[in-house]
Short mmCIF file of C-alpha atoms and ligand atoms in Angstrom, two decimals:
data_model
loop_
_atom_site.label_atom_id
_atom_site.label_comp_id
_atom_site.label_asym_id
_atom_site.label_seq_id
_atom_site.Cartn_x
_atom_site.Cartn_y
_atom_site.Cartn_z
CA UNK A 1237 29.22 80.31 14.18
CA UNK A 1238 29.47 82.02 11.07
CA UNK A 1239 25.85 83.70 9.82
CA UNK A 1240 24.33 82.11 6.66
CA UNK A 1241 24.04 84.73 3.40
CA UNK A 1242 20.72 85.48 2.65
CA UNK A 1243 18.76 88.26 1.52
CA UNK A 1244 15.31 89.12 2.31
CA UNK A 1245 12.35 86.73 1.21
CA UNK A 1246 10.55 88.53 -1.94
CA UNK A 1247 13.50 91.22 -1.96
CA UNK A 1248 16.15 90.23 -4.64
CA UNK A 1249 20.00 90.94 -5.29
CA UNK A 1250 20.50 92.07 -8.84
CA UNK A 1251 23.76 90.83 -10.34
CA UNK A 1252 25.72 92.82 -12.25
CA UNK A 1253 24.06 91.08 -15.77
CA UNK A 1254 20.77 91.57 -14.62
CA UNK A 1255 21.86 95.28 -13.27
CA UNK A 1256 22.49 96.19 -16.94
CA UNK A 1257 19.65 94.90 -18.58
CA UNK A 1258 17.50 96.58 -15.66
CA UNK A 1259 19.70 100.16 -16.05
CA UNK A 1260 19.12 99.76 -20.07
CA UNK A 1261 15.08 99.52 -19.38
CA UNK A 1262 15.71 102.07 -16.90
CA UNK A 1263 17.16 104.50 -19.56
CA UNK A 1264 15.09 103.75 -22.50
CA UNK A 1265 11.85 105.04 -20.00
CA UNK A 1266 13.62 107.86 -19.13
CA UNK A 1267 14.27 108.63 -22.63
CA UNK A 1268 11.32 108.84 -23.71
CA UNK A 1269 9.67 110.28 -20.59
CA UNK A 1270 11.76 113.12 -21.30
CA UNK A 1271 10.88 113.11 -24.72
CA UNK A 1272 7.38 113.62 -23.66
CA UNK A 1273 8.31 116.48 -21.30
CA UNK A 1274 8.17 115.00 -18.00
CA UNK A 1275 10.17 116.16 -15.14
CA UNK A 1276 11.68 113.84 -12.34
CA UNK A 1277 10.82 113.57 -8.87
CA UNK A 1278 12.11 111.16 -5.80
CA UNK A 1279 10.66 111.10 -2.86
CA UNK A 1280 11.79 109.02 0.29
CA UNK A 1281 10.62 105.33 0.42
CA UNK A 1282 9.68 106.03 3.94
CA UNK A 1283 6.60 107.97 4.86
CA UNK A 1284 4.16 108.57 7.75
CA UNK A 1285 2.16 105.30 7.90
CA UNK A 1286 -0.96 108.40 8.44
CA UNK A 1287 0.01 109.72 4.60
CA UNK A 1288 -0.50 105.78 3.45
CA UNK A 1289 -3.47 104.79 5.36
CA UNK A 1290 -6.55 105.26 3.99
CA UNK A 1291 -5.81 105.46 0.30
CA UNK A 1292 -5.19 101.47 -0.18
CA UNK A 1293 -8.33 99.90 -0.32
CA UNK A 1294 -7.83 95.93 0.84
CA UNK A 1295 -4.36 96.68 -0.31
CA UNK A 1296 -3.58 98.82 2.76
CA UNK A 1297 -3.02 95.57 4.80
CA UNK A 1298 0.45 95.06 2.34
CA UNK A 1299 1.54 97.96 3.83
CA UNK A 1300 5.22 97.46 5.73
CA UNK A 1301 5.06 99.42 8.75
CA UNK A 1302 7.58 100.07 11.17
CA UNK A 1303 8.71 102.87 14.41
CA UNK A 1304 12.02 104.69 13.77
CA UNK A 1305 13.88 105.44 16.50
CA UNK A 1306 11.76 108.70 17.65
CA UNK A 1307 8.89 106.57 18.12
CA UNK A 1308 6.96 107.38 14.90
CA UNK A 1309 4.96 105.45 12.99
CA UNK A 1310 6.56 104.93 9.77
CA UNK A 1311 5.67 102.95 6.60
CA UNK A 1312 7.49 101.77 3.72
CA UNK A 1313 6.11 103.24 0.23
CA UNK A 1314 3.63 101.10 -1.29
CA UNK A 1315 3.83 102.59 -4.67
CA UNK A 1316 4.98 106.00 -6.01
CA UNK A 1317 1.36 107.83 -6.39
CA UNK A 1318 0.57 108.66 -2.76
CA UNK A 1319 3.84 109.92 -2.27
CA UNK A 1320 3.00 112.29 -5.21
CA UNK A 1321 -0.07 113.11 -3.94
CA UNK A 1322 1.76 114.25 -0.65
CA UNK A 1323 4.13 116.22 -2.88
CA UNK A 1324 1.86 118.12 -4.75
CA UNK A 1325 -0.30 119.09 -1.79
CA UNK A 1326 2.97 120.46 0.44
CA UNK A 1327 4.88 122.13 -2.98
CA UNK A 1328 1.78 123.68 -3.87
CA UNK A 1329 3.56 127.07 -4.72
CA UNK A 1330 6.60 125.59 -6.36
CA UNK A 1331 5.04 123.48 -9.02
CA UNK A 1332 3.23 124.57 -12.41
CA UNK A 1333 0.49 122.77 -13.24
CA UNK A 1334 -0.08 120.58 -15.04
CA UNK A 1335 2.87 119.01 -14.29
CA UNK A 1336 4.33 115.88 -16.02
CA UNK A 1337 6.19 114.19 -13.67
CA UNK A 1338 8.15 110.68 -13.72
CA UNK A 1339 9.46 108.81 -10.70
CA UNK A 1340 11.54 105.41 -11.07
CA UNK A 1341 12.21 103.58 -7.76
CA UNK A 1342 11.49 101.27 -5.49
CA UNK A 1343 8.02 100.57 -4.10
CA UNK A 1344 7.28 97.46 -0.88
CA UNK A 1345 3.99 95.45 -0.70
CA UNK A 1346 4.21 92.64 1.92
CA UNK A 1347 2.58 90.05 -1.08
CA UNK A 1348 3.22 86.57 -1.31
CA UNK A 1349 5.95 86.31 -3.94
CA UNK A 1350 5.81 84.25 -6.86
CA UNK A 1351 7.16 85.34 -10.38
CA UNK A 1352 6.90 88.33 -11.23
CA UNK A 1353 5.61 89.25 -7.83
CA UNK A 1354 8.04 90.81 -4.77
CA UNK A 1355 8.17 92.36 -1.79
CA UNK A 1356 10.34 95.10 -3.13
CA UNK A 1357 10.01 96.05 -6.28
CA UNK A 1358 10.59 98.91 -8.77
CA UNK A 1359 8.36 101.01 -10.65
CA UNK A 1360 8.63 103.98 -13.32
CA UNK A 1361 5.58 106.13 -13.16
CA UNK A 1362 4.21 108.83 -15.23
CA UNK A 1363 1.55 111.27 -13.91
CA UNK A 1364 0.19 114.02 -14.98
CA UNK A 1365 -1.02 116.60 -12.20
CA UNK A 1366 -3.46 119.08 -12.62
CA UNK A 1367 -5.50 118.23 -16.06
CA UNK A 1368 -9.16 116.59 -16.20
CA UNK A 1369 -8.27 116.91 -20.22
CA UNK A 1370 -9.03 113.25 -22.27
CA UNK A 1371 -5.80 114.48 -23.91
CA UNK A 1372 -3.99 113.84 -20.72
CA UNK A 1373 -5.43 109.96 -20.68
CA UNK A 1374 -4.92 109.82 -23.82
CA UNK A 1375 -0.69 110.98 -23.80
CA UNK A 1376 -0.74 108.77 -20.54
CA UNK A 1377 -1.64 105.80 -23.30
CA UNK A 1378 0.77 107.19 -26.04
CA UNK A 1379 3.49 107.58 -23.54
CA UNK A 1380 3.39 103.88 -22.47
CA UNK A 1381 2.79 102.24 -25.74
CA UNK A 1382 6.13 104.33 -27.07
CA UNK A 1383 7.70 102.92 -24.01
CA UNK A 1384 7.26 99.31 -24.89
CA UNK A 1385 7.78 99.90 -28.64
CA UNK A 1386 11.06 101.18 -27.57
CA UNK A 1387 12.25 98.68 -25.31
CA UNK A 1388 11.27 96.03 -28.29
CA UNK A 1389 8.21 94.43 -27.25
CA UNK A 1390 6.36 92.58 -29.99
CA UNK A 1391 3.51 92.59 -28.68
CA UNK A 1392 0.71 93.88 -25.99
CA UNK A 1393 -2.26 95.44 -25.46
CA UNK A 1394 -3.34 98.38 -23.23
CA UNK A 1395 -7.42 97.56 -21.78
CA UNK A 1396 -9.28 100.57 -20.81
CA UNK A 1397 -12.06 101.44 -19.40
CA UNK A 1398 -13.71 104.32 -16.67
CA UNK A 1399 -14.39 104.07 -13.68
CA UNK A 1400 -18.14 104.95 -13.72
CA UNK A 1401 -19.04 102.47 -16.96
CA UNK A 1402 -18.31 99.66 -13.91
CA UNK A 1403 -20.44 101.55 -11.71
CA UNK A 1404 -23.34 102.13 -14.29
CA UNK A 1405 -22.99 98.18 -14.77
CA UNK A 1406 -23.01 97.64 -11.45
CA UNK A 1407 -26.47 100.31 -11.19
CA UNK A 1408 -27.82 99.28 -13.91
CA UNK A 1409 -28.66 95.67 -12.42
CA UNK A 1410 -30.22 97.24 -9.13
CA UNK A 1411 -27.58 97.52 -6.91
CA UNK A 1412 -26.50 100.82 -4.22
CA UNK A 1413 -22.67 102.18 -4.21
CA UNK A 1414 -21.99 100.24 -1.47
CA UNK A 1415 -23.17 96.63 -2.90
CA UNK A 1416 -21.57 98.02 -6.29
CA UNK A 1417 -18.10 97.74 -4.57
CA UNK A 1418 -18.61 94.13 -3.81
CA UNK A 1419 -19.24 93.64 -8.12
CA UNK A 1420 -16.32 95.72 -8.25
CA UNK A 1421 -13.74 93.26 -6.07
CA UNK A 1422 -15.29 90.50 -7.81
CA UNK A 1423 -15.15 91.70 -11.74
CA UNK A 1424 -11.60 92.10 -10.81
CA UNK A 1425 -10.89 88.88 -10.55
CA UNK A 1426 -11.80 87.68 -14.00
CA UNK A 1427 -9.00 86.48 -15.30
CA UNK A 1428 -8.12 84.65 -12.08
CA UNK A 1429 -11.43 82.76 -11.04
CA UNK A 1430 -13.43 82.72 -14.22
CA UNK A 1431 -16.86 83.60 -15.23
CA UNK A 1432 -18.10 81.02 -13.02
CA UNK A 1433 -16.15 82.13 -10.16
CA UNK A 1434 -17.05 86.01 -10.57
CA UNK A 1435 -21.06 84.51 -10.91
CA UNK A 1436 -20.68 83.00 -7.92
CA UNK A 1437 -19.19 85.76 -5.97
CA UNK A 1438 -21.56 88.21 -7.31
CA UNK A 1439 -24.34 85.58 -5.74
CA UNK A 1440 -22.83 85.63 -2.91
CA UNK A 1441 -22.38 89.49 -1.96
CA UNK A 1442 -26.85 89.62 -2.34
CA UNK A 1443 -26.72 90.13 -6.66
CA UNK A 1444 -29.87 88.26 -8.08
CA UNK A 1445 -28.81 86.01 -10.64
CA UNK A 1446 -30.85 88.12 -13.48
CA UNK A 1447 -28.25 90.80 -12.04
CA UNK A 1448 -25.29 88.64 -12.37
CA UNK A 1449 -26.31 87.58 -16.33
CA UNK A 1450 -26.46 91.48 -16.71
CA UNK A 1451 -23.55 92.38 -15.13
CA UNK A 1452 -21.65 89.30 -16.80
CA UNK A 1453 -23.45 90.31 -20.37
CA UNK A 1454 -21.74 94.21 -20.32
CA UNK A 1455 -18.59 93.13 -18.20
CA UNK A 1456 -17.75 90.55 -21.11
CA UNK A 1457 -18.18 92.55 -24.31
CA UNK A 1458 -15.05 92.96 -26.97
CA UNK A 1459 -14.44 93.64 -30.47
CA UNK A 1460 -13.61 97.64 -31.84
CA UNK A 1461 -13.89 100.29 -29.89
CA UNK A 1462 -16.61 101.99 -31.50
CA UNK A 1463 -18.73 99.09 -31.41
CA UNK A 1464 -18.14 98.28 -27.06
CA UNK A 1465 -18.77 102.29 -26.76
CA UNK A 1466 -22.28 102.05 -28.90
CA UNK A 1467 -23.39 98.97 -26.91
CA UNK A 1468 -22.77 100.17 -23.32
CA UNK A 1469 -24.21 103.03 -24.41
CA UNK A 1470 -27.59 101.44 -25.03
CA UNK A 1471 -27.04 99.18 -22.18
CA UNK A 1472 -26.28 102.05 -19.93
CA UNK A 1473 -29.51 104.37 -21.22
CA UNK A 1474 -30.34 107.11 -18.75
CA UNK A 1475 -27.44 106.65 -16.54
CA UNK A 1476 -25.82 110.21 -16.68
CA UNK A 1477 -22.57 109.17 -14.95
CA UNK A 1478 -22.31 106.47 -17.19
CA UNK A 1479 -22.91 108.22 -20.35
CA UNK A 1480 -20.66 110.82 -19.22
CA UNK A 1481 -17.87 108.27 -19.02
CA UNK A 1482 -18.48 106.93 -22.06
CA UNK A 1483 -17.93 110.32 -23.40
CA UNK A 1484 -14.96 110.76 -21.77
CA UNK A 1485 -13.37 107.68 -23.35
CA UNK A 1486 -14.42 108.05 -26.64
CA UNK A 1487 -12.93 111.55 -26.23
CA UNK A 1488 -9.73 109.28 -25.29
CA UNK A 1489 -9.76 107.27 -28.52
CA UNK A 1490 -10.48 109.87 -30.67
CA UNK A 1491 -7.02 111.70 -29.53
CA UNK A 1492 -5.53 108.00 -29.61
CA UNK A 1493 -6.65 107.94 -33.16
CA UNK A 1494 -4.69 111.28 -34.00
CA UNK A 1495 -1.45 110.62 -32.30
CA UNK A 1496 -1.19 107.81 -34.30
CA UNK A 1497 -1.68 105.16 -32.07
CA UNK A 1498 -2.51 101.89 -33.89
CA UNK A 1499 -6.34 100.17 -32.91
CA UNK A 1500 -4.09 97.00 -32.12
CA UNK A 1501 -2.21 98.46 -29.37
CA UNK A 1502 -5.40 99.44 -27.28
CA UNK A 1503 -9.24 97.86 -26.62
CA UNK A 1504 -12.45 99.16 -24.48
CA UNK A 1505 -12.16 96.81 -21.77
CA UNK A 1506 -15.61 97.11 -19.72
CA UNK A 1507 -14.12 93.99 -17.19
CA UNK A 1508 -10.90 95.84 -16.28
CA UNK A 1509 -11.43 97.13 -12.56
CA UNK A 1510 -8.32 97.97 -11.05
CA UNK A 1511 -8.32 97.15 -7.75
CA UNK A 1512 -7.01 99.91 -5.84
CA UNK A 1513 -9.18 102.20 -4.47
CA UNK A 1514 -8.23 105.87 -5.79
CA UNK A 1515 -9.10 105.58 -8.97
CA UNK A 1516 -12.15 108.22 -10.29
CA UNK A 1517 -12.33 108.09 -13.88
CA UNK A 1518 -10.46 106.26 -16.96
CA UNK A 1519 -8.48 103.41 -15.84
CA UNK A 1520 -5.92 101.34 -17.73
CA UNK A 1521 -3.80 98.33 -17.72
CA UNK A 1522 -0.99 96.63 -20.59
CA UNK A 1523 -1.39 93.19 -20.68
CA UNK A 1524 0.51 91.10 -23.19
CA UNK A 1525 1.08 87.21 -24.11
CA UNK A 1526 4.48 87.05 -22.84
CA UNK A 1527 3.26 87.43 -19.77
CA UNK A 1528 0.38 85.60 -18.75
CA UNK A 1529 0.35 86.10 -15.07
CA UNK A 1530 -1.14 89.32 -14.81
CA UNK A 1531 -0.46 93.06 -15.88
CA UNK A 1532 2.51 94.62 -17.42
CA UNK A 1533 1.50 98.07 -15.89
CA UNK A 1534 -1.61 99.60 -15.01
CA UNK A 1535 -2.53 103.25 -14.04
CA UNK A 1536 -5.42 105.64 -14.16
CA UNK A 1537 -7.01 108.74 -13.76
CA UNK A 1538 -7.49 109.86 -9.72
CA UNK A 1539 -9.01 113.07 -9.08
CA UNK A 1540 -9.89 113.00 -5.64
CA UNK A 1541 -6.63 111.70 -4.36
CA UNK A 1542 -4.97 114.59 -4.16
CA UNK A 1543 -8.10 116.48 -2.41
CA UNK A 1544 -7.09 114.63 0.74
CA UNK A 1545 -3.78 116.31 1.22
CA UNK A 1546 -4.29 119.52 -0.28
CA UNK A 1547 -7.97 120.33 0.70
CA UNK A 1548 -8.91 121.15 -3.03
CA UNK A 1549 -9.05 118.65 -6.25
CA UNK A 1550 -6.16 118.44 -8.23
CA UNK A 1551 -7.41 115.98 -11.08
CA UNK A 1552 -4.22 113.84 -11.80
CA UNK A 1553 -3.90 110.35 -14.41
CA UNK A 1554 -1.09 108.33 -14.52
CA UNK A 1555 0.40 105.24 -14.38
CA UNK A 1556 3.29 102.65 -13.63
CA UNK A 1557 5.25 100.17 -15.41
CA UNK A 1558 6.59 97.32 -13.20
CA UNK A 1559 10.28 97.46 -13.71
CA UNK A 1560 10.60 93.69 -12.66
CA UNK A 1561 8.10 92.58 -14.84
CA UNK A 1562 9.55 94.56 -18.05
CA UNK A 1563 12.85 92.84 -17.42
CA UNK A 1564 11.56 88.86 -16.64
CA UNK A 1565 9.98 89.18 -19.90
CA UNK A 1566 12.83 90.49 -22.03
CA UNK A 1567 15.35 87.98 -20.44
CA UNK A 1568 12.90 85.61 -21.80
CA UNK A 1569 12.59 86.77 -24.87
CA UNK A 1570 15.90 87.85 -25.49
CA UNK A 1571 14.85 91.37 -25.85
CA UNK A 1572 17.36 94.30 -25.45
CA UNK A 1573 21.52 94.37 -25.28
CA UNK A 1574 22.91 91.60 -23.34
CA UNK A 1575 26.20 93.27 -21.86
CA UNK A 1576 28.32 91.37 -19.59
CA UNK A 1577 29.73 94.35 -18.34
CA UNK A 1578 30.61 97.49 -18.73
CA UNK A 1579 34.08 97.30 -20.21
CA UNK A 1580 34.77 97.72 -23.89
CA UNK A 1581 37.73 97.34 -23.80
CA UNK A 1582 40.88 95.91 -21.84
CA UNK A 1583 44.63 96.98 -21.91
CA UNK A 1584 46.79 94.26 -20.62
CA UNK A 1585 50.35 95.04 -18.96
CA UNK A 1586 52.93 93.71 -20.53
CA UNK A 1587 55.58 93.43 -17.83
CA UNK A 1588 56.89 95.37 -14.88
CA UNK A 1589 58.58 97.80 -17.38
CA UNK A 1590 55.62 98.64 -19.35
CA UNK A 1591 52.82 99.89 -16.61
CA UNK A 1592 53.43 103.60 -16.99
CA UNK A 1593 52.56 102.93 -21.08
CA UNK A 1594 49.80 100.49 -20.43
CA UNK A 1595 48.39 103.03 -18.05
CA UNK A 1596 48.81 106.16 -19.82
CA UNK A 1597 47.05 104.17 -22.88
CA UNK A 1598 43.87 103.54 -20.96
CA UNK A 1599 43.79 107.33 -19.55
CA UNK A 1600 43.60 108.27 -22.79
CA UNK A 1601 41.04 105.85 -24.36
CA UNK A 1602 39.09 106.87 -21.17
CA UNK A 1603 38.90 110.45 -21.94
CA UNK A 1604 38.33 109.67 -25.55
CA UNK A 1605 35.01 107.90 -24.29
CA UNK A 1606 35.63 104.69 -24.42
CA UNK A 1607 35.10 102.22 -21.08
CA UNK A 1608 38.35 100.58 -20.08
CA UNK A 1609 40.09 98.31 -17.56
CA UNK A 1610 43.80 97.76 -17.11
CA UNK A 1611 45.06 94.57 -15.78
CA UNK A 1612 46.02 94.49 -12.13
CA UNK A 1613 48.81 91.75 -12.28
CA UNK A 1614 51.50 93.23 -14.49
CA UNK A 1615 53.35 89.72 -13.74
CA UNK A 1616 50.76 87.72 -15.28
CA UNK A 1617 51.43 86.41 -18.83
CA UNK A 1618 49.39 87.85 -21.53
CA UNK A 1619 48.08 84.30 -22.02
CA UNK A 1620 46.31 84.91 -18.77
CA UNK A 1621 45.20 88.10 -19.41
CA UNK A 1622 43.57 87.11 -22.81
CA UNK A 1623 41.73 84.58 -20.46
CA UNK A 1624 40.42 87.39 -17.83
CA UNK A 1625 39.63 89.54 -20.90
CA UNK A 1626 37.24 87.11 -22.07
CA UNK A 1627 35.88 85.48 -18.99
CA UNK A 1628 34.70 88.91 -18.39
CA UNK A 1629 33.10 89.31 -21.85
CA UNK A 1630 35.21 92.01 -22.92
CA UNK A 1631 35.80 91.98 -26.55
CA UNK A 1632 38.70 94.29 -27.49
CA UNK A 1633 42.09 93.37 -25.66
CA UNK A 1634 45.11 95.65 -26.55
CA UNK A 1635 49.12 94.93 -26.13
CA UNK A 1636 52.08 97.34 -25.67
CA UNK A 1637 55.04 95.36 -25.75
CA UNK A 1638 58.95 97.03 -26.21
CA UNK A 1639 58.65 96.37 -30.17
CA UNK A 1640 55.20 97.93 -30.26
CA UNK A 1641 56.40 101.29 -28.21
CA UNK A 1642 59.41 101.42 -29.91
CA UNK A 1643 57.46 101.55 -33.11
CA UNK A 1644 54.65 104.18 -31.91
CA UNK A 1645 52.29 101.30 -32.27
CA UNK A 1646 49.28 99.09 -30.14
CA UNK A 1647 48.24 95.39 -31.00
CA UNK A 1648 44.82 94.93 -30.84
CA UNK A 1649 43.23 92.05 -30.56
CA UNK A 1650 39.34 91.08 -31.29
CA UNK A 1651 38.40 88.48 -29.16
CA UNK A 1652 35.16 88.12 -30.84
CA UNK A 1653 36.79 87.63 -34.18
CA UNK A 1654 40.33 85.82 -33.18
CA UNK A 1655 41.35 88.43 -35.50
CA UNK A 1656 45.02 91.28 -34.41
CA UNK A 1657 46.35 93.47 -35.99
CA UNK A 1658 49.02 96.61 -35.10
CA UNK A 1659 47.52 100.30 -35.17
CA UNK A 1660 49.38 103.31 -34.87
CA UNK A 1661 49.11 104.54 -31.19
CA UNK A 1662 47.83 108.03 -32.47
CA UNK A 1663 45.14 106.07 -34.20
CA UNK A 1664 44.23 103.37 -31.74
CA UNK A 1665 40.83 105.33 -29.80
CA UNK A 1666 39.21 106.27 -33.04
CA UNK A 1667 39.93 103.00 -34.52
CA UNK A 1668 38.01 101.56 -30.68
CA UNK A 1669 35.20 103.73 -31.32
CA UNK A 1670 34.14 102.74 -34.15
CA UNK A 1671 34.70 99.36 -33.26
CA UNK A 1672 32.66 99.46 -30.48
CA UNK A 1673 30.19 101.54 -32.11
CA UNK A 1674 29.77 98.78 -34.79
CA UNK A 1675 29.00 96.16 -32.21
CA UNK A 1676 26.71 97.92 -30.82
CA UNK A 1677 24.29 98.08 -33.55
P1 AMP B 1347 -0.15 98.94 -9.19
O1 AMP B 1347 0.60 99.99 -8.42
O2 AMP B 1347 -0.68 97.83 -8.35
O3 AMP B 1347 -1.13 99.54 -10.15
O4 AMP B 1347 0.94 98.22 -10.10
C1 AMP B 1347 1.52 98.82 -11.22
C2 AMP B 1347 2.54 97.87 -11.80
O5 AMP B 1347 3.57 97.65 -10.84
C3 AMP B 1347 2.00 96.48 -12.10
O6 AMP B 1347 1.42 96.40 -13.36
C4 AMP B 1347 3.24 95.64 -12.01
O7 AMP B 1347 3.99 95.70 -13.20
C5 AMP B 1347 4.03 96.31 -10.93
N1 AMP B 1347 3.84 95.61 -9.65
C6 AMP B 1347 2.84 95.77 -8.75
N2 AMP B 1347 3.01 94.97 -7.69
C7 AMP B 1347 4.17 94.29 -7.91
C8 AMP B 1347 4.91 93.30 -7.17
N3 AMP B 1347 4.52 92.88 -5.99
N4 AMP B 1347 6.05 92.84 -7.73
C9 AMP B 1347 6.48 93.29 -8.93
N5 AMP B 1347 5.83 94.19 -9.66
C10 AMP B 1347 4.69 94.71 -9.16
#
């Protein structure tokens, strides 16, 4: 019996449409990666299930695992930052720090998928290794919200907060580090069970209910930045730790303030947790109205991560965008080129004679830049060729019949417009270009 097609539940095929909206966001990031000085890096999506465990949190349970043929225990990569961490502990002699690095690729969490939400999925991370500088949190920020201004997003907002504000909240109503992770898992999920639902939780891991207003009352705050920094830091009196973060992200603002990066696009967020478990210091995470199911991207600052690889601390912050979720919300709102493929043009054969011309023709638009298919029946009618032309999207379709050659000439023809005209064959690629150029824009 013949098998039935089907790919992997929570893994997706990406059609050629959706490929080029996906390489476009994929460019645009690295463009402006690079134009913040970071360097690449890939690493294998396989790794030692040992260099994963351990570093997950609750998370770790998502983990694929699997034995290659050796016998070893092998997991897929659950995100890009462990993987780093790996790298920067066994290259220890080959890499300045600090080093900005980017890595776009795929990462595997066995989830329950839903939109937005796979089992393989890509991510473009930034990192910076080897700085406990604000300024590093702070062009972490800068980098992302140039991302997402450049890809055309109207609007979204990047929540931050530290690490240690959530666990002076979390002291400051009575409880030990261990009980504070419990107010930790439950703060986290806010925006999915409400503040009833976080009370209750909180009730339920052994917090009074005085503790619970207390924690609710600082977890809740909003408004400028200033103003959430002043009040936690009365809240938070005589906390050290706490202070200290609070320092440490006001430190962040302040060089968000001179890189020009408008109040709108970022807010103290005392309720943002994070939930996975590296995390030291500053944490962060985009969230915008397009896409109300959860994060855009989130990252943070992990100094300790490193430590358990390479036996000293490398403080590192960083972050990843969710490729997937970047491109569900500009198909929906129409955000970015929407290329049908990659052909700008197509030279059509005009009979058996006429090959060698039609195929000289598109060598040479070819090595004049342009992106250009021939057709493959050379006893189709044009009629027919038109047709493929523009079932394929392709707007410029060119002709050399005997008249034309014999005159030193091409038609073109613009499907968009209906519009042809002849062009002198010496002509005809910088003519294309600056068709296609025009387009474009
Ligand atoms: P995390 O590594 O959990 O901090 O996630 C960083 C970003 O990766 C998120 O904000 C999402 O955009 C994306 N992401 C995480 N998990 C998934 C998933 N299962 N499917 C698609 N995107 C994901």
């Amino acid at each position: 019996m013949m098998q039935k097609p089907q790919n992997v539940k929570g893994m997706r095929d990406h059609l050629p449409q959706a490929m080029l909206l996906r390489q476009y966001i994929i460019n645009t990031l690295t463009g402006v990666f690079e134009r913040h000085g970071f360097e690449p890096l890939a690493t294998p999506v396989a790794e030692y299930a040992e260099t994963l465990e351990g570093k997950l949190g609750d998370d770790e349970k998502l983990i694929y695992r699997f034995e290659d043929h050796g016998g070893r225990k092998l997991a897929l990569r659950y995100d890009q930052t462990v993987p780093l961490a790996r790298v920067v502990a066994q290259y220890a002699g080959q890499l300045a720090l600090p080093w900005r690095r980017y890595a776009i690729g795929p990462s595997y969490r066995g989830e329950r998928p839903a939109r937005g939400r796979y089992r393989e999925f890509w991510q473009a991370d930034v990192d910076i290794v080897g700085s406990d500088s604000p300024l590093a949190d702070a062009e972490i920020v800068l980098v992302l919200t140039d991302a997402l201004a450049a890809l055309g997003f109207p609007a979204f907002t990047t929540l931050i907060n530290h690490r240690q504000v959530l666990g002076g909240i979390a002291r400051a109503s009575g409880l030990d580090d261990i009980a504070a992770s419990a107010v930790y898992r439950a703060i986290d999920k806010l925006d999915k069970i409400g503040t009833d639902g976080v009370r209750e939780e909180l009730l339920c891991s052994g917090v009074t209910d005085a503790a619970a207003t207390r924690i609710l009352e600082m977890v809740l705050l909003e408004g400028q930045a200033e103003s959430v920094l002043a009040e936690l830091g009365h809240r938070l009196q005589g906390d050290e730790r706490a202070l200290a973060a609070l320092a440490n992200l006001r430190a962040i603002v302040s060089h968000l303030e001179a890189m020009g990066v408008s109040s709108e696009r970022y807010a103290l967020a005392p309720r943002l947790a994070r939930g996975l478990s590296y995390y030291t210091g500053a944490v962060f995470e985009t969230i915008s109205s397009h896409w109300p199911e959860g994060s855009l991207l989130g990252g943070g600052r992990y100094d300790e991560l490193i430590g358990l690889f390479a036996h000293r601390q490398v403080p590192t912050v960083g972050l990843a965008f969710g490729i997937d979720r970047l491109h569900d919300v500009m198909e929906e709102l129409g955000l970015g080129p929407r290329l049908q493929t990659t052909a700008q043009v197509f030279v059509t054969i005009f009979g058996s004679e006429q090959i060698a011309a039609s195929l000289q023709l598109t060598q040479e638009l070819r090595s004049a830049g342009l992106n250009v298919i021939t057709a493959l029946d050379a006893n189709a009618g044009l009629g027919k060729q038109f047709k493929e032309a523009d079932r394929k999207g392709i707007r410029y379709v060119l002709v050399q019949g005997p008249n034309d050659l014999a005159r030193d000439e091409v038609v073109l023809k613009d499907l968009g417009s209906g519009e042809q005209r002849s062009v002198p064959r010496a002509e005809v690629a910088t003519t294309l270009r600056a068709l296609v150029e025009t387009t474009r824009r």
